[in-house]
Coordinates of C-alpha atoms in Angstrom, one line a residue:
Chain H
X1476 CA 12.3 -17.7 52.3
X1477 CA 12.3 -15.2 55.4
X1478 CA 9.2 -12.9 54.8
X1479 CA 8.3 -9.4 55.4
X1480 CA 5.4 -7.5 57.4
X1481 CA 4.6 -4.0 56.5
X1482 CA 1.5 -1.8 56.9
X1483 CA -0.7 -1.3 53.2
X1484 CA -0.5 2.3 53.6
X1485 CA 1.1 5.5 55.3
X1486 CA 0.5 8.8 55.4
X1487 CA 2.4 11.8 56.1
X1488 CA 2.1 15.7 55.6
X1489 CA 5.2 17.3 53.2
X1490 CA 8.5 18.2 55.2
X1491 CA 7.7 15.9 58.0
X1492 CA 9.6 13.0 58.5
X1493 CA 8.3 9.3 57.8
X1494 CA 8.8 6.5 60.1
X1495 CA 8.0 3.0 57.6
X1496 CA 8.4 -0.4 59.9
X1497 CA 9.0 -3.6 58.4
X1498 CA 8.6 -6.9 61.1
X1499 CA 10.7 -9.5 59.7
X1500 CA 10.5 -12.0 62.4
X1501 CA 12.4 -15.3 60.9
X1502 CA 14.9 -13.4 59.3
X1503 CA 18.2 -15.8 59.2
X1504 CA 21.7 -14.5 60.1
X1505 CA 22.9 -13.9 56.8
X1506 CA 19.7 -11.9 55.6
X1507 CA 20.4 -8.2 54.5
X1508 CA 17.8 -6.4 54.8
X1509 CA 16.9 -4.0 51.7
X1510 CA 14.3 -0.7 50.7
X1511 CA 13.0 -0.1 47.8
X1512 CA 10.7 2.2 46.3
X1513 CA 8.3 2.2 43.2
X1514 CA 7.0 5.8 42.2
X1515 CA 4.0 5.8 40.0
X1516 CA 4.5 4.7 36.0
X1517 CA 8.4 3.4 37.0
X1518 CA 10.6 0.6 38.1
X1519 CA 11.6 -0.5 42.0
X1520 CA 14.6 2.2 43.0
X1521 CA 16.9 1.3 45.7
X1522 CA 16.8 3.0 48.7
X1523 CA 19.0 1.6 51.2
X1524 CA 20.1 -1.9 52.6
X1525 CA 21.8 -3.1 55.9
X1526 CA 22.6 -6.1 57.8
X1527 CA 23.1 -5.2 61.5
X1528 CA 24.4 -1.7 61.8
X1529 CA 22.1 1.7 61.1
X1530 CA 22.7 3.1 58.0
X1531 CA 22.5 6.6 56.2
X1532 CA 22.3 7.7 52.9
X1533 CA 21.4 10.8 51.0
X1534 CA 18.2 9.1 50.5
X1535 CA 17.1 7.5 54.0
X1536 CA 18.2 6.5 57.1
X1537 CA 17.6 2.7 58.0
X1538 CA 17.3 1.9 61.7
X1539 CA 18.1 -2.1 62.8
X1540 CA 16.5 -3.2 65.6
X1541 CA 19.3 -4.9 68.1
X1542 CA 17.3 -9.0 67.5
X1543 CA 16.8 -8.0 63.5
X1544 CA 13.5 -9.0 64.1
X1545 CA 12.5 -5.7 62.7
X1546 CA 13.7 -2.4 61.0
X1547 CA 12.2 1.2 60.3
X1548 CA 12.7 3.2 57.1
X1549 CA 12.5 6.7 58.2
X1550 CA 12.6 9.7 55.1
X1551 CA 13.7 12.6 57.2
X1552 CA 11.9 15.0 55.2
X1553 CA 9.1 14.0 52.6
X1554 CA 8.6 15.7 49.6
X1555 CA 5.9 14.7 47.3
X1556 CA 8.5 13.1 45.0
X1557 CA 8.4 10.4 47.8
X1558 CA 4.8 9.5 47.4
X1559 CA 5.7 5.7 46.2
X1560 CA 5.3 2.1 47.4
X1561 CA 8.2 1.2 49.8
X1562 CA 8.6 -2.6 49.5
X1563 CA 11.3 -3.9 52.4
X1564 CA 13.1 -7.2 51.4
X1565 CA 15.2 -9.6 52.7
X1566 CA 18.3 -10.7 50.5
X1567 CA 21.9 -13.0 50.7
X1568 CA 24.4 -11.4 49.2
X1569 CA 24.9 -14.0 46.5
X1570 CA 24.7 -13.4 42.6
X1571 CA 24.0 -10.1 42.9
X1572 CA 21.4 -10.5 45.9
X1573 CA 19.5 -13.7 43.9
X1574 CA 16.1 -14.4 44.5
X1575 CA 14.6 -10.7 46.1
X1576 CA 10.9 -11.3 46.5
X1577 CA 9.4 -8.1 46.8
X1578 CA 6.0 -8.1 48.9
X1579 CA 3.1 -5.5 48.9
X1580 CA 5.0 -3.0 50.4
X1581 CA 3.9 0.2 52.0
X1582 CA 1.8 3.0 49.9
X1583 CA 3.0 6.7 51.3
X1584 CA 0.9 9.3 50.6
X1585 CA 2.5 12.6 51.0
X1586 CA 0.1 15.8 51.8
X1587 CA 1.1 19.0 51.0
Chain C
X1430 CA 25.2 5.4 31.6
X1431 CA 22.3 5.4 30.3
X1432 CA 20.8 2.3 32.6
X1433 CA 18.9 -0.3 31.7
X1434 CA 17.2 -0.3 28.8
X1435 CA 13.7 -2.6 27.9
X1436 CA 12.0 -2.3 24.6
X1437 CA 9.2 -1.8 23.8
X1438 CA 7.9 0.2 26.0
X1439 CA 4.6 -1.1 25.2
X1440 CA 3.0 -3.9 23.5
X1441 CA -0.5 -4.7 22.1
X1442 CA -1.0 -8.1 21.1
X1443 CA -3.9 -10.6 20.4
X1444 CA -4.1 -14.1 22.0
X1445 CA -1.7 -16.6 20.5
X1446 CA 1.0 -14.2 19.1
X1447 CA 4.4 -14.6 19.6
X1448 CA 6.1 -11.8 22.3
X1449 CA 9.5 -10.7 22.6
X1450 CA 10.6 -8.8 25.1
X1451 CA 13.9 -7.1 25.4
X1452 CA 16.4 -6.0 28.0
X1453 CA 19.7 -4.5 27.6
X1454 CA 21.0 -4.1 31.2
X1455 CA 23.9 -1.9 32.2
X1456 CA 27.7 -1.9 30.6
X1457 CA 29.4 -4.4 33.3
X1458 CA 26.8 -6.2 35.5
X1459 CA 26.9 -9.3 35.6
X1460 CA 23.8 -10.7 37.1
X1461 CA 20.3 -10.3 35.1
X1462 CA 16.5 -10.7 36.2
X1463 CA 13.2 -10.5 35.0
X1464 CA 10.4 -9.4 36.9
X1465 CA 6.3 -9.2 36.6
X1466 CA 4.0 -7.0 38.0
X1467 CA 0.4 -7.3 38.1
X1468 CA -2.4 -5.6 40.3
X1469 CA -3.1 -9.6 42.1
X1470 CA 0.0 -10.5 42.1
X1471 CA 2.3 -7.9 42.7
X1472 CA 6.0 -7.9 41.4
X1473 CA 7.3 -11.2 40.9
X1474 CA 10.7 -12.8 40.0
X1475 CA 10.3 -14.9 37.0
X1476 CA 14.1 -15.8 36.1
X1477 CA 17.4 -14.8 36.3
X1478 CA 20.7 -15.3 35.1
X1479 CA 24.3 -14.5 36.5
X1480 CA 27.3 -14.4 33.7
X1481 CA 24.7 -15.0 31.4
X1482 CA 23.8 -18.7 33.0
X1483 CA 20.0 -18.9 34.3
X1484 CA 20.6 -19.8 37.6
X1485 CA 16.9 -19.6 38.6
X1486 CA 13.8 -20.2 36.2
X1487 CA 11.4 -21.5 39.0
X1488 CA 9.1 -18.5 38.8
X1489 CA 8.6 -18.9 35.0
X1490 CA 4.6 -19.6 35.2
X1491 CA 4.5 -22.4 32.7
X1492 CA 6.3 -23.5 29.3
X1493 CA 5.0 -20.7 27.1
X1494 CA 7.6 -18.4 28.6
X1495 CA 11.0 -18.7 28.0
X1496 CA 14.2 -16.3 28.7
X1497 CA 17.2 -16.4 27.1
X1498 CA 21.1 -14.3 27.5
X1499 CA 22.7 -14.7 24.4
X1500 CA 25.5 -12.3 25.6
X1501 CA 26.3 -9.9 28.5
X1502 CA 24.9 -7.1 27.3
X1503 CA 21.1 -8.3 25.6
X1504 CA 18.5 -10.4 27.2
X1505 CA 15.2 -11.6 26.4
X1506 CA 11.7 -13.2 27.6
X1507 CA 10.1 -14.7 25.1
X1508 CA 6.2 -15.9 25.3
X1509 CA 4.0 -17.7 23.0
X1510 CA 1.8 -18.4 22.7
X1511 CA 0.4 -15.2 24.3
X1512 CA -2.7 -15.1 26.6
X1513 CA -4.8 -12.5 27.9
X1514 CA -3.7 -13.7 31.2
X1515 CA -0.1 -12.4 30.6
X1516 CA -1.3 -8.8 30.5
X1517 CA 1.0 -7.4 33.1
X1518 CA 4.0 -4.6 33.0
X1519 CA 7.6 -6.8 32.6
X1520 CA 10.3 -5.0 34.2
X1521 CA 14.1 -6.1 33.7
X1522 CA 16.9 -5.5 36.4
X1523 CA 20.5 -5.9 36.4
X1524 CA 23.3 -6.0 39.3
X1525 CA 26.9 -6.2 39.7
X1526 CA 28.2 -9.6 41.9
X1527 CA 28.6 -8.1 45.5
X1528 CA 27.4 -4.7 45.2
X1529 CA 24.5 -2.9 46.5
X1530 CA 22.1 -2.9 44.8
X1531 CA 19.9 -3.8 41.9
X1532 CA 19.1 -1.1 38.8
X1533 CA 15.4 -1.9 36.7
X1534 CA 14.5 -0.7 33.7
X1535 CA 11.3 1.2 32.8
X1536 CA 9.4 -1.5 32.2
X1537 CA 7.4 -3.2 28.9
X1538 CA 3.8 -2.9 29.3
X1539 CA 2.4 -5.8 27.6
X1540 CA -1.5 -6.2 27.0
X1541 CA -2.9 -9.1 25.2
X1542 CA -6.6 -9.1 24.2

């Protein structure tokens, strides 16, 4: 299975935006690549996913680099509700995504 | 809807006891996982099923768990004999074939002493 790279930690001050990067180097052509987030005490939340394209939602904005080699969560604005881990996973669009394997992901610390 | 639900929300057990762990994902998914998540290990994918087949079991850590889908709407991981090694918070998910993205429950924590 293609794996991910992301830092242990990130910090950020409130109302600032939040650049997260994620190297996934051997990804395979028909890897999506999907965010998730764990806030403290709950269960992974989706965030976003893409394959090739960039890709907003209400939540995040997920930048594709052009050889997929990499991608970048970015939060436009934290809030202290976005304090979570942010685990970045690669996934084939078969039975409901299948096997995700989530890695250590990212903590983001959000200063007020 | 009210998402996916897992019961209990948390269990104390001692070594050797039967646990049952339940998961009752959302009306109309089709696809059904269980996941673990410990401090060393992180969150890992133990099993899971798509219209109610297990299609993947290979992270089950040994015989004394087992998983099972009666129906579409009820799932659950069974382990026993318990050990204090299984201490860990078991979180259930559920997806529709195709779409987006996957919905987890709150989790069970389960601590065996």
């Amino acid at each position: 299975d293609a794996k991910t790279t992301q830092p242990n930690s990130m910090e950020s001050n409130e109302e600032e935006p939040v650049h997260l990067p994620c190297n996934h180097s051997t990804i395979s052509g028909t890897d999506y690549i999907h965010w998730y987030r764990q806030l403290p005490s709950q269960g992974p939340e989706y965030v976003i996913h893409g394959l090739t394209s960039n890709v907003n939602n209400r939540m995040a904005s997920l930048a594709i680099a052009e050889d997929r080699k990499s991608s970048t969560l970015i939060l436009h604005r934290a809030t202290l509700r976005d304090a979570a881990v942010y685990y970045c996973i690669l996934g084939v669009p078969t039975d409901s995504w299948g096997k995700l394997q989530f890695g250590a992901g990212t903590q983001v610390v959000v200063t007020p | 809807d009210a998402g996916v639900i897992q019961s209990p929300r948390h269990e104390v057990t001692e070594m050797g006891q039967e646990v049952t762990l339940r998961c009752k994902p959302i009306s109309g998914h089709n696809s059904l996982f269980w996941y673990r998540q410990t401090m060393m290990r992180g969150l890992e994918l133990l099993i899971y099923f798509n219209n109610n087949v297990p299609i993947d079991d290979s992270g089950m850590p040994e015989d004394r768990f087992s998983a099972k889908m009666p129906n579409a709407s009820f799932s659950t991981l069974k382990i026993q004999p318990s050990e204090p090694r299984d201490s860990a918070v078991y979180f259930c998910a559920s997806g529709q074939g195709g779409a987006e993205k996957l919905f987890f429950g709150s989790g069970t924590q389960l601590s065996v002493l």
